[in-house]
Short mmCIF file of C-alpha atoms (C1' of nucleotides) in Angstrom, two decimals:
data_model
loop_
_atom_site.label_atom_id
_atom_site.label_comp_id
_atom_site.label_asym_id
_atom_site.label_seq_id
_atom_site.Cartn_x
_atom_site.Cartn_y
_atom_site.Cartn_z
CA MET H 1 -29.34 3.32 63.75
CA ALA H 2 -31.37 0.23 63.38
CA THR H 3 -33.68 0.59 60.43
CA ARG H 4 -35.74 3.75 60.39
CA ALA H 5 -38.74 1.94 61.87
CA ARG H 6 -40.81 1.06 58.83
CA ARG H 7 -40.18 3.82 56.41
CA PRO H 8 -43.24 4.72 54.31
CA GLU H 9 -41.84 2.16 51.90
CA ARG H 10 -40.16 2.96 48.66
CA ARG H 11 -43.49 3.95 47.13
CA GLU H 12 -46.91 4.02 48.78
CA GLU H 13 -46.89 0.27 48.47
CA PRO H 14 -44.26 -2.02 46.99
CA LEU H 15 -45.09 -4.26 44.07
CA SER H 16 -46.01 -7.79 45.08
CA ARG H 17 -47.60 -10.83 43.60
CA GLU H 18 -50.75 -10.28 45.63
CA ARG H 19 -51.11 -6.68 44.54
CA ILE H 20 -50.59 -7.62 40.91
CA VAL H 21 -53.15 -10.41 41.04
CA GLY H 22 -55.62 -8.12 42.79
CA ALA H 23 -55.23 -5.44 40.15
CA ALA H 24 -55.57 -8.09 37.43
CA ILE H 25 -58.90 -9.24 38.89
CA GLU H 26 -60.19 -5.68 38.99
CA LEU H 27 -59.11 -5.15 35.41
CA LEU H 28 -60.73 -8.39 34.29
CA ASP H 29 -63.98 -7.55 36.06
CA THR H 30 -64.23 -4.03 34.70
CA ALA H 31 -62.69 -4.29 31.26
CA GLY H 32 -63.24 -7.94 30.36
CA GLU H 33 -60.74 -10.54 29.30
CA ARG H 34 -59.43 -8.40 26.48
CA GLY H 35 -58.86 -5.60 28.94
CA LEU H 36 -56.16 -7.43 30.84
CA THR H 37 -52.84 -6.54 29.24
CA PHE H 38 -49.48 -6.15 30.87
CA ARG H 39 -49.37 -2.54 29.72
CA ALA H 40 -52.75 -1.65 31.21
CA LEU H 41 -51.85 -3.56 34.35
CA ALA H 42 -48.52 -1.74 34.64
CA GLU H 43 -50.19 1.63 34.19
CA ARG H 44 -52.73 0.85 36.89
CA LEU H 45 -49.88 -0.07 39.22
CA ALA H 46 -47.83 2.95 38.15
CA THR H 47 -44.90 0.95 36.84
CA GLY H 48 -43.62 -0.59 33.63
CA PRO H 49 -44.48 -3.96 32.09
CA GLY H 50 -41.03 -5.35 32.80
CA ALA H 51 -41.37 -4.96 36.55
CA LEU H 52 -44.32 -7.31 36.64
CA TYR H 53 -42.23 -10.15 35.32
CA TRP H 54 -40.11 -10.13 38.43
CA HIS H 55 -43.15 -11.32 40.41
CA ILE H 56 -45.17 -13.29 37.82
CA ALA H 57 -43.83 -15.65 35.19
CA GLY H 58 -46.25 -14.67 32.45
CA LYS H 59 -49.84 -14.12 31.50
CA GLY H 60 -50.79 -17.75 31.97
CA GLU H 61 -49.65 -17.79 35.56
CA LEU H 62 -51.36 -14.45 36.14
CA LEU H 63 -54.71 -15.76 34.88
CA ASP H 64 -54.21 -18.92 36.89
CA ALA H 65 -53.56 -17.01 40.09
CA ALA H 66 -56.53 -14.72 39.50
CA THR H 67 -58.83 -17.67 38.84
CA ASP H 68 -57.54 -19.46 41.90
CA ALA H 69 -58.26 -16.46 44.11
CA VAL H 70 -61.86 -16.33 42.91
CA VAL H 71 -62.40 -20.06 43.23
CA VAL H 72 -60.97 -20.20 46.72
CA GLY H 73 -63.39 -17.48 47.71
CA ALA H 74 -66.30 -19.32 46.16
CA LEU H 75 -65.50 -22.57 47.95
CA THR H 76 -65.10 -21.19 51.47
CA ALA H 77 -68.85 -20.95 52.06
CA GLY H 78 -70.98 -24.00 52.80
CA PRO H 79 -72.55 -25.29 56.01
CA ALA H 80 -71.11 -28.77 55.43
CA ASP H 81 -73.72 -30.40 57.60
CA ALA H 82 -76.35 -30.57 54.85
CA ALA H 83 -77.38 -33.78 53.14
CA PRO H 84 -74.91 -34.79 50.43
CA ARG H 85 -77.23 -34.03 47.54
CA GLU H 86 -78.11 -30.62 48.93
CA ALA H 87 -74.48 -29.93 49.68
CA THR H 88 -73.57 -30.79 46.09
CA ARG H 89 -76.19 -28.40 44.79
CA ALA H 90 -74.86 -25.66 47.06
CA LEU H 91 -71.31 -26.35 45.97
CA ALA H 92 -72.22 -26.21 42.29
CA LEU H 93 -74.21 -23.04 42.85
CA GLY H 94 -71.23 -21.48 44.55
CA VAL H 95 -69.11 -22.05 41.49
CA PHE H 96 -71.92 -20.85 39.25
CA ASP H 97 -72.33 -17.62 41.19
CA ALA H 98 -68.60 -17.00 41.18
CA VAL H 99 -68.50 -17.41 37.42
CA GLU H 100 -71.47 -15.11 37.00
CA ALA H 101 -69.72 -12.46 39.08
CA HIS H 102 -66.44 -12.97 37.19
CA PRO H 103 -67.28 -14.35 33.75
CA TRP H 104 -63.64 -14.57 32.69
CA VAL H 105 -63.23 -17.41 35.19
CA GLY H 106 -65.42 -19.56 32.96
CA ALA H 107 -63.16 -18.97 30.00
CA GLN H 108 -60.06 -19.66 32.04
CA PHE H 109 -61.40 -23.06 33.10
CA ALA H 110 -61.48 -24.07 29.47
CA ARG H 111 -57.96 -22.79 28.86
CA ALA H 112 -55.91 -24.54 31.51
CA PRO H 113 -57.02 -28.08 32.33
CA TRP H 114 -56.29 -29.72 35.66
CA ARG H 115 -54.75 -26.68 37.22
CA SER H 116 -55.17 -25.65 40.80
CA PRO H 117 -58.59 -23.94 40.52
CA MET H 118 -60.19 -26.90 38.80
CA LEU H 119 -58.57 -29.35 41.19
CA ARG H 120 -60.17 -27.56 44.12
CA VAL H 121 -63.63 -27.95 42.60
CA PHE H 122 -62.89 -31.55 41.65
CA GLU H 123 -61.88 -32.43 45.19
CA ARG H 124 -64.94 -30.82 46.74
CA LEU H 125 -67.27 -32.53 44.28
CA GLY H 126 -65.53 -35.82 44.95
CA ARG H 127 -66.12 -35.65 48.67
CA GLN H 128 -69.82 -35.07 48.12
CA VAL H 129 -70.07 -37.89 45.60
CA ARG H 130 -68.39 -40.16 48.10
CA ALA H 131 -70.82 -39.01 50.77
CA ILE H 132 -73.69 -39.80 48.44
CA GLY H 133 -72.54 -43.38 48.45
CA VAL H 134 -71.26 -43.86 44.92
CA PRO H 135 -69.02 -46.93 44.87
CA GLU H 136 -65.34 -46.15 44.62
CA ALA H 137 -64.85 -47.48 41.10
CA ALA H 138 -67.53 -45.15 39.78
CA GLN H 139 -66.58 -42.01 41.66
CA PHE H 140 -64.29 -40.61 39.01
CA THR H 141 -67.00 -41.01 36.37
CA ALA H 142 -69.63 -39.35 38.52
CA VAL H 143 -67.45 -36.40 39.46
CA SER H 144 -66.30 -35.97 35.86
CA ALA H 145 -69.90 -35.75 34.69
CA LEU H 146 -70.72 -33.10 37.26
CA LEU H 147 -67.52 -31.16 36.64
CA ASN H 148 -67.80 -31.21 32.87
CA TYR H 149 -71.36 -29.96 33.06
CA ILE H 150 -70.35 -27.17 35.40
CA LEU H 151 -67.47 -26.25 33.13
CA GLY H 152 -69.76 -26.23 30.12
CA VAL H 153 -72.18 -23.84 31.76
CA ALA H 154 -69.31 -21.71 33.01
CA GLY H 155 -67.83 -21.50 29.53
CA GLN H 156 -71.12 -20.50 27.98
CA ASN H 157 -71.71 -17.90 30.66
CA ALA H 158 -68.32 -16.44 29.92
CA ALA H 159 -69.03 -16.39 26.20
CA ASN H 160 -72.40 -14.74 26.69
CA ALA H 161 -70.93 -12.15 28.98
CA ARG H 162 -68.30 -11.33 26.37
CA ALA H 163 -70.96 -11.06 23.69
CA HIS H 164 -73.03 -8.45 25.48
CA GLN H 165 -70.26 -6.62 27.28
CA GLU H 166 -67.45 -6.14 24.82
CA ARG H 167 -69.59 -5.74 21.72
CA ARG H 168 -72.39 -3.58 23.09
CA PRO H 169 -71.66 -2.29 26.56
CA ASP H 170 -75.04 -0.55 26.65
CA THR H 171 -77.14 -3.69 26.26
CA GLY H 172 -77.77 -6.05 29.14
CA ARG H 173 -78.45 -9.73 29.36
CA ALA H 174 -82.16 -9.26 28.66
CA GLN H 175 -81.63 -7.36 25.41
CA PHE H 176 -78.99 -9.83 24.32
CA LEU H 177 -81.22 -12.85 24.91
CA GLY H 178 -84.12 -11.02 23.34
CA ALA H 179 -82.11 -10.43 20.19
CA VAL H 180 -81.01 -14.06 19.98
CA SER H 181 -84.55 -15.23 20.67
CA ALA H 182 -85.88 -12.99 17.91
CA SER H 183 -83.33 -14.35 15.46
CA TRP H 184 -84.39 -17.88 16.36
CA ALA H 185 -88.00 -17.06 15.56
CA GLU H 186 -86.95 -16.21 12.01
CA LEU H 187 -85.07 -19.41 11.30
CA ASP H 188 -86.14 -21.77 8.56
CA PRO H 189 -89.23 -23.64 9.83
CA ASP H 190 -88.12 -26.93 8.31
CA ALA H 191 -84.46 -26.98 9.25
CA TYR H 192 -84.94 -25.43 12.69
CA ALA H 193 -88.40 -26.48 13.75
CA PHE H 194 -87.40 -27.25 17.33
CA THR H 195 -85.24 -24.19 17.85
CA ARG H 196 -88.01 -21.89 16.60
CA ASN H 197 -90.35 -23.55 19.03
CA VAL H 198 -88.28 -22.87 22.12
CA ALA H 199 -87.26 -19.34 21.21
CA GLU H 200 -89.53 -17.97 23.91
CA GLN H 201 -88.11 -20.35 26.49
CA LEU H 202 -84.65 -19.01 25.69
CA ARG H 203 -85.82 -15.45 26.20
CA ASP H 204 -87.59 -16.10 29.51
CA HIS H 205 -85.40 -18.69 31.17
CA ASP H 206 -83.55 -18.22 34.44
CA ASP H 207 -79.88 -19.14 34.19
CA ARG H 208 -79.60 -20.27 37.77
CA GLU H 209 -82.68 -22.48 37.63
CA GLU H 210 -81.60 -24.05 34.37
CA PHE H 211 -78.18 -24.72 35.80
CA LEU H 212 -79.60 -26.36 38.91
CA ALA H 213 -81.99 -28.44 36.82
CA GLY H 214 -79.02 -29.85 34.94
CA ILE H 215 -77.22 -30.65 38.19
CA ASP H 216 -80.34 -32.44 39.36
CA PHE H 217 -80.57 -34.46 36.17
CA ILE H 218 -77.03 -35.70 36.70
CA LEU H 219 -77.49 -36.34 40.42
CA THR H 220 -80.64 -38.30 39.69
CA GLY H 221 -78.84 -40.29 37.04
CA ILE H 222 -76.03 -41.04 39.46
CA ALA H 223 -78.50 -42.03 42.16
CA VAL H 224 -80.43 -44.37 39.88
CA ARG H 225 -77.25 -46.02 38.67
CA HIS H 226 -75.26 -46.11 41.89
CA GLY H 227 -77.49 -44.98 44.73
CA PRO H 228 -78.12 -47.18 47.72
CA SER H 229 -81.77 -47.68 46.82
CA GLU H 230 -83.12 -44.50 45.23
CA THR H 231 -86.30 -44.18 47.30
CA ALA H 232 -86.07 -46.38 50.35
CA PRO H 233 -83.18 -45.64 52.68
CA SER H 234 -81.03 -48.56 53.65
CA MET F 187 -63.79 -16.09 -29.99
CA ALA F 188 -66.21 -16.50 -27.23
CA THR F 189 -64.23 -17.01 -24.06
CA ARG F 190 -61.19 -19.16 -24.50
CA ALA F 191 -63.05 -22.18 -23.17
CA ARG F 192 -62.07 -22.26 -19.51
CA ARG F 193 -58.57 -20.94 -19.38
CA PRO F 194 -56.45 -22.78 -16.82
CA GLU F 195 -57.55 -20.03 -14.47
CA ARG F 196 -55.46 -17.16 -13.34
CA ARG F 197 -53.46 -19.41 -11.08
CA GLU F 198 -53.74 -23.16 -10.59
CA GLU F 199 -56.82 -22.41 -8.55
CA PRO F 200 -58.40 -19.07 -7.73
CA LEU F 201 -58.80 -17.98 -4.15
CA SER F 202 -62.22 -18.70 -2.75
CA ARG F 203 -63.94 -18.83 0.60
CA GLU F 204 -64.08 -22.62 0.43
CA ARG F 205 -60.40 -23.00 -0.34
CA ILE F 206 -59.49 -20.61 2.48
CA VAL F 207 -61.66 -22.43 5.01
CA GLY F 208 -60.26 -25.76 3.88
CA ALA F 209 -56.69 -24.57 4.30
CA ALA F 210 -57.59 -23.12 7.70
CA ILE F 211 -58.91 -26.49 8.86
CA GLU F 212 -55.72 -28.22 7.71
CA LEU F 213 -53.65 -25.63 9.53
CA LEU F 214 -55.69 -25.96 12.70
CA ASP F 215 -55.45 -29.75 12.62
CA THR F 216 -51.72 -29.86 12.03
CA ALA F 217 -50.43 -26.81 13.90
CA GLY F 218 -53.09 -26.27 16.54
CA GLU F 219 -55.10 -23.19 17.32
CA ARG F 220 -52.01 -21.06 17.68
CA GLY F 221 -50.87 -22.21 14.27
CA LEU F 222 -53.71 -20.51 12.44
CA THR F 223 -52.54 -17.03 11.50
CA PHE F 224 -53.40 -15.00 8.45
CA ARG F 225 -49.76 -14.93 7.49
CA ALA F 226 -49.32 -18.70 7.68
CA LEU F 227 -52.61 -19.15 5.88
CA ALA F 228 -51.59 -16.72 3.15
CA GLU F 229 -48.27 -18.48 2.70
CA ARG F 230 -49.96 -21.84 2.38
CA LEU F 231 -52.25 -20.39 -0.28
CA ALA F 232 -49.36 -18.59 -2.00
CA THR F 233 -50.77 -15.13 -1.55
CA GLY F 234 -50.69 -12.22 0.89
CA PRO F 235 -52.74 -11.65 4.02
CA GLY F 236 -54.70 -8.81 2.45
CA ALA F 237 -56.14 -11.00 -0.29
CA LEU F 238 -57.86 -13.21 2.27
CA TYR F 239 -59.91 -10.31 3.56
CA TRP F 240 -61.70 -10.02 0.25
CA HIS F 241 -63.32 -13.39 0.91
CA ILE F 242 -63.50 -13.55 4.73
CA ALA F 243 -64.39 -10.73 7.08
CA GLY F 244 -61.90 -11.63 9.80
CA LYS F 245 -60.55 -14.34 12.02
CA GLY F 246 -63.81 -14.80 13.89
CA GLU F 247 -65.73 -15.56 10.75
CA LEU F 248 -62.94 -17.86 9.59
CA LEU F 249 -63.05 -19.90 12.78
CA ASP F 250 -66.82 -19.96 12.62
CA ALA F 251 -66.83 -21.25 9.08
CA ALA F 252 -64.21 -23.90 9.88
CA THR F 253 -66.17 -25.06 12.91
CA ASP F 254 -69.37 -25.16 10.94
CA ALA F 255 -67.79 -27.32 8.26
CA VAL F 256 -66.65 -29.85 10.85
CA VAL F 257 -69.98 -29.88 12.69
CA VAL F 258 -71.98 -30.31 9.52
CA GLY F 259 -69.84 -33.30 8.69
CA ALA F 260 -70.33 -34.76 12.15
CA LEU F 261 -74.12 -34.44 12.02
CA THR F 262 -74.71 -36.01 8.64
CA ALA F 263 -74.35 -39.55 9.96
CA GLY F 264 -77.06 -41.27 11.95
CA PRO F 265 -79.63 -43.94 11.07
CA ALA F 266 -82.49 -41.80 12.40
CA ASP F 267 -84.69 -44.85 12.88
CA ALA F 268 -83.17 -45.78 16.24
CA ALA F 269 -84.95 -45.32 19.53
CA PRO F 270 -84.76 -41.72 20.76
CA ARG F 271 -82.42 -42.44 23.64
CA GLU F 272 -80.09 -44.44 21.43
CA ALA F 273 -80.26 -41.77 18.76
CA THR F 274 -79.34 -39.12 21.30
CA ARG F 275 -76.34 -41.13 22.39
CA ALA F 276 -75.26 -41.53 18.78
CA LEU F 277 -75.71 -37.83 18.14
CA ALA F 278 -73.67 -36.87 21.17
CA LEU F 279 -70.98 -39.37 20.24
CA GLY F 280 -70.83 -37.88 16.77
CA VAL F 281 -70.04 -34.47 18.21
CA PHE F 282 -67.58 -36.02 20.65
CA ASP F 283 -65.70 -37.81 17.90
CA ALA F 284 -65.59 -34.69 15.75
CA VAL F 285 -64.11 -32.73 18.62
CA GLU F 286 -61.59 -35.44 19.29
CA ALA F 287 -60.51 -35.38 15.65
CA HIS F 288 -60.41 -31.56 15.64
CA PRO F 289 -59.80 -30.39 19.22
CA TRP F 290 -59.89 -26.71 18.26
CA VAL F 291 -63.61 -27.12 17.62
CA GLY F 292 -64.12 -27.58 21.33
CA ALA F 293 -62.42 -24.29 22.09
CA GLN F 294 -64.36 -22.49 19.40
CA PHE F 295 -67.66 -23.63 20.93
CA ALA F 296 -66.75 -21.78 24.09
CA ARG F 297 -65.74 -18.67 22.18
CA ALA F 298 -68.79 -17.91 20.05
CA PRO F 299 -72.10 -18.70 21.72
CA TRP F 300 -75.25 -19.39 19.75
CA ARG F 301 -73.56 -19.31 16.38
CA SER F 302 -74.41 -21.58 13.54
CA PRO F 303 -72.41 -24.65 14.61
CA MET F 304 -73.92 -24.73 18.08
CA LEU F 305 -77.40 -24.09 16.73
CA ARG F 306 -77.14 -27.17 14.55
CA VAL F 307 -76.32 -29.35 17.54
CA PHE F 308 -79.03 -27.67 19.61
CA GLU F 309 -81.67 -28.37 16.97
CA ARG F 310 -80.69 -32.00 16.59
CA LEU F 311 -80.68 -32.55 20.34
CA GLY F 312 -84.04 -30.85 20.59
CA ARG F 313 -85.67 -33.19 18.11
CA GLN F 314 -84.47 -36.19 20.06
CA VAL F 315 -85.63 -34.74 23.35
CA ARG F 316 -89.01 -34.13 21.81
CA ALA F 317 -89.08 -37.70 20.54
CA ILE F 318 -88.27 -38.92 24.03
CA GLY F 319 -91.49 -37.35 25.18
CA VAL F 320 -90.30 -34.48 27.31
CA PRO F 321 -93.16 -32.00 27.72
CA GLU F 322 -92.79 -28.84 25.68
CA ALA F 323 -92.25 -26.52 28.62
CA ALA F 324 -89.29 -28.56 29.80
CA GLN F 325 -87.63 -29.15 26.46
CA PHE F 326 -85.37 -26.14 26.58
CA THR F 327 -84.10 -27.13 30.00
CA ALA F 328 -83.43 -30.70 28.95
CA VAL F 329 -81.60 -29.74 25.78
CA SER F 330 -79.58 -27.10 27.59
CA ALA F 331 -78.40 -29.66 30.12
CA LEU F 332 -77.29 -32.03 27.39
CA LEU F 333 -75.68 -29.30 25.31
CA ASN F 334 -73.83 -27.71 28.21
CA TYR F 335 -72.44 -31.07 29.23
CA ILE F 336 -71.30 -31.78 25.68
CA LEU F 337 -69.72 -28.35 25.46
CA GLY F 338 -67.95 -28.87 28.75
CA VAL F 339 -66.41 -32.13 27.62
CA ALA F 340 -65.53 -30.60 24.27
CA GLY F 341 -63.79 -27.69 25.96
CA GLN F 342 -61.79 -29.95 28.22
CA ASN F 343 -60.81 -32.16 25.33
CA ALA F 344 -59.58 -29.10 23.48
CA ALA F 345 -57.64 -27.93 26.51
CA ASN F 346 -56.05 -31.34 27.02
CA ALA F 347 -55.12 -31.58 23.37
CA ARG F 348 -53.44 -28.17 23.57
CA ALA F 349 -51.59 -29.23 26.70
CA HIS F 350 -49.97 -32.28 25.15
CA GLN F 351 -49.59 -31.03 21.59
CA GLU F 352 -48.30 -27.51 21.80
CA ARG F 353 -46.21 -27.96 24.92
CA ARG F 354 -44.71 -31.36 24.30
CA PRO F 355 -45.33 -32.60 20.77
CA ASP F 356 -43.51 -35.83 21.53
CA THR F 357 -45.80 -36.97 24.32
CA GLY F 358 -49.16 -38.54 23.68
CA ARG F 359 -52.34 -38.63 25.65
CA ALA F 360 -51.16 -41.56 27.75
CA GLN F 361 -47.98 -39.85 28.92
CA PHE F 362 -49.88 -36.67 29.59
CA LEU F 363 -52.51 -38.39 31.72
CA GLY F 364 -49.83 -40.41 33.40
CA ALA F 365 -47.99 -37.26 34.40
CA VAL F 366 -51.14 -35.63 35.76
CA SER F 367 -52.08 -38.81 37.57
CA ALA F 368 -48.63 -38.98 39.15
CA SER F 369 -48.89 -35.39 40.31
CA TRP F 370 -52.25 -36.18 41.88
CA ALA F 371 -50.74 -39.01 43.85
CA GLU F 372 -48.36 -36.56 45.49
CA LEU F 373 -50.97 -34.07 46.63
CA ASP F 374 -51.52 -33.28 50.29
CA PRO F 375 -53.38 -36.27 51.81
CA ASP F 376 -55.59 -34.04 53.92
CA ALA F 377 -56.55 -31.33 51.45
CA TYR F 378 -56.85 -33.66 48.47
CA ALA F 379 -57.89 -36.99 49.91
CA PHE F 380 -60.44 -37.72 47.21
CA THR F 381 -58.30 -36.60 44.29
CA ARG F 382 -55.39 -38.75 45.46
CA ASN F 383 -57.74 -41.68 45.67
CA VAL F 384 -58.93 -41.49 42.08
CA ALA F 385 -55.55 -40.74 40.53
CA GLU F 386 -55.46 -44.22 39.06
CA GLN F 387 -58.94 -43.87 37.63
CA LEU F 388 -57.81 -40.73 35.84
CA ARG F 389 -54.86 -42.55 34.34
CA ASP F 390 -56.84 -45.55 33.14
CA HIS F 391 -60.14 -44.06 32.10
CA ASP F 392 -61.60 -44.13 28.59
CA ASP F 393 -62.69 -40.70 27.41
CA ARG F 394 -65.47 -42.01 25.22
CA GLU F 395 -66.94 -44.22 27.91
CA GLU F 396 -66.81 -41.47 30.51
CA PHE F 397 -68.49 -39.11 28.10
CA LEU F 398 -71.27 -41.57 27.34
CA ALA F 399 -71.76 -42.28 31.04
CA GLY F 400 -72.37 -38.59 31.60
CA ILE F 401 -74.89 -38.47 28.76
CA ASP F 402 -76.65 -41.44 30.32
CA PHE F 403 -76.79 -39.76 33.72
CA ILE F 404 -78.52 -36.78 32.17
CA LEU F 405 -80.86 -38.86 30.03
CA THR F 406 -81.82 -40.90 33.08
CA GLY F 407 -82.43 -37.74 35.05
CA ILE F 408 -84.61 -36.39 32.27
CA ALA F 409 -86.53 -39.65 32.04
CA VAL F 410 -87.18 -39.80 35.77
CA ARG F 411 -88.36 -36.22 35.85
CA HIS F 412 -90.24 -36.04 32.55
CA GLY F 413 -90.53 -39.55 31.22
CA PRO F 414 -93.87 -40.82 29.88
CA SER F 415 -94.71 -42.73 33.04
CA GLU F 416 -91.52 -43.92 34.71
CA THR F 417 -93.38 -44.39 37.95
CA ALA F 418 -96.58 -42.42 37.79
CA PRO F 419 -97.67 -39.32 35.85
CA SER F 420 -99.02 -36.34 37.70
"C1'" DG V 964 -18.18 7.36 55.41
"C1'" DA V 965 -17.08 4.73 51.21
"C1'" DC V 966 -18.08 0.92 48.70
"C1'" DA V 967 -19.80 -3.50 46.78
"C1'" DT V 968 -23.91 -6.33 46.50
"C1'" DC V 969 -28.28 -7.73 45.48
"C1'" DC V 970 -33.21 -6.97 45.00
"C1'" DC V 971 -36.18 -4.66 42.40
"C1'" DT V 972 -37.75 -1.22 38.94
"C1'" DG V 973 -39.49 0.55 34.55
"C1'" DG V 974 -38.69 2.15 29.97
"C1'" DA V 975 -37.11 0.64 25.39
"C1'" DA V 976 -37.12 -2.72 22.08
"C1'" DC V 977 -38.18 -7.34 19.66
"C1'" DG V 978 -41.05 -10.29 17.12
"C1'" DC V 979 -45.58 -11.63 16.07
"C1'" DC V 980 -50.33 -10.86 15.64
"C1'" DG V 981 -55.01 -9.16 13.23
"C1'" DT V 982 -56.21 -5.83 10.29
"C1'" DT V 983 -56.16 -1.92 6.86
"C1'" DC V 984 -54.53 0.37 2.87
"C1'" DC V 985 -53.74 0.72 -1.76
"C1'" DA V 986 -51.28 0.50 -6.15
"C1'" DG V 987 -51.55 -2.70 -9.34
"C1'" DT V 988 -53.36 -6.76 -12.39
"C1'" DC V 989 -56.50 -9.35 -14.70
"C1'" DT V 990 -61.15 -10.06 -16.94
"C1'" DG V 991 -65.39 -9.43 -19.14
"C1'" DG V 992 -68.50 -6.09 -21.41
"C1'" DT V 993 -69.20 -2.54 -24.88
"C1'" DA R 921 -59.59 -0.08 -27.79
"C1'" DC R 922 -61.24 1.04 -23.77
"C1'" DC R 923 -63.29 1.02 -19.16
"C1'" DA R 924 -65.21 -0.53 -14.81
"C1'" DG R 925 -64.99 -3.56 -11.41
"C1'" DA R 926 -63.40 -7.93 -9.29
"C1'" DC R 927 -59.50 -9.49 -7.17
"C1'" DT R 928 -54.59 -9.68 -5.59
"C1'" DG R 929 -50.64 -9.26 -2.45
"C1'" DG R 930 -47.12 -6.58 -0.29
"C1'" DA R 931 -46.37 -2.78 2.95
"C1'" DA R 932 -47.58 -0.67 6.96
"C1'" DC R 933 -50.20 0.31 11.51
"C1'" DG R 934 -51.19 -0.31 16.20
"C1'" DG R 935 -51.15 -3.49 19.91
"C1'" DC R 936 -49.87 -7.56 22.18
"C1'" DG R 937 -46.66 -10.76 25.35
"C1'" DT R 938 -42.21 -10.93 26.45
"C1'" DT R 939 -37.14 -9.83 26.97
"C1'" DC R 940 -33.38 -6.84 27.88
"C1'" DC R 941 -30.83 -3.95 30.61
"C1'" DA R 942 -29.21 0.45 32.67
"C1'" DG R 943 -29.99 2.04 36.80
"C1'" DG R 944 -31.89 3.14 41.83
"C1'" DG R 945 -32.28 2.06 46.83
"C1'" DA R 946 -31.49 -0.53 50.85
"C1'" DT R 947 -28.20 -3.36 53.16
"C1'" DG R 948 -23.81 -5.54 54.79
"C1'" DT R 949 -18.75 -4.93 55.12
"C1'" DC R 950 -14.57 -2.53 55.79
#
DNA sequence: GACATCCCTGGAACGCCGTTCCAGTCTGGT
DNA sequence: ACCAGACTGGAACGGCGTTCCAGGGATGTC
């Protein structure tokens, strides 16, 4: 009688939204964005494609849920007692690192605007901008600038990852940048004088440092325009 | 004899790479990114899908060529005798306006990194940054910051355009933003205090002004860090 | 114990996509 | 008159997201 005290379930583990999203993340990380298909996902979960639709509405919702899981993880860190500017840098770096670990997240940001993952980042950036002292009427503008920059970098990271993962799995980031840098050096000297000139800087740059430098440019611009007094504290 | 002096061609107009790219741009503008298929394109050109492949390698090259055509058009303008900072703003605005007229361009930027269209923008930005007086070693960083911000805005514009064109063709940008703004106002007051607070600013903001404000933040940041003398050189 | 019910499964099938294949046509050169 | 090669366009292939639906397993009711 009663229920047979937690039978070993119908299979090892029943299908669930969490399990599906988890498998989707693994698939995205290992096989890239093109590797996530309902058929591959079903095979990995030892079921058929149709079963997945009982738990997830469609591919859009699946990508959304996967992105949200990654973003939530990236935003949990943070000491929170740092100075606003430092906290903003840490926050941005957290998103950057998450995108570098899961490049497909960068592409997803550009696909679904104002969904839950982006809202989380927006909110966190907003609190820092408010802490910095930006007047209320200018807060949306300041946060938008930061967010759009972060999204731009994320999107490019995703694109680069695709370029040297799906096309040539054997080449790494260094070879990829080296190849692009070499092609820049052979551009027309008149039409692409500047680009030729910075070909070496492309090859040798550090993504993280460049990203942070951009964040600092924007934060400085915000401080000059809206800061309490730039150098002297109030 | 001789050749019958320019016969009226085999059809009204023979297939050509230019005609295909032109038709692709029309299709992208009117039907959105999802509307561009080789079958629809072939039908519009009164031919079969196979014929297109004689002139264009595949969909990637087609999108690249279409993007390039739009970007080239956007970069031809410009007085060139303006002050560097003003010229940079005009250049960025040119790209912004092109993306607003052809939202799919923004998505394409995030899909193919370091292809011809992006290189053109990169080169033009670089020349302005050089004219501003940024030292050579920091030019790549400065241009990257500007470019990534522009790409971020472009990608979001593309995503927003998709959201209120393919999902609800009857609603315009205002209704779309209004709906998002309304949903923000109903978020959890604790978890989304900031977002709730700027819901109105989202509804009422001007995309162009916000974009320019971001460009100005970055340009100010660059000037403070690398400007000719701002406060005092090293 | 028999039975109806509902949640959940998973394989088959639909329509559309990018791409390839190829028999055929048209054109200019000899 | 003939040929070689540029070019066409319809058919077909494999794969995708999604839908459909016959069924299986646990549960509640008599």
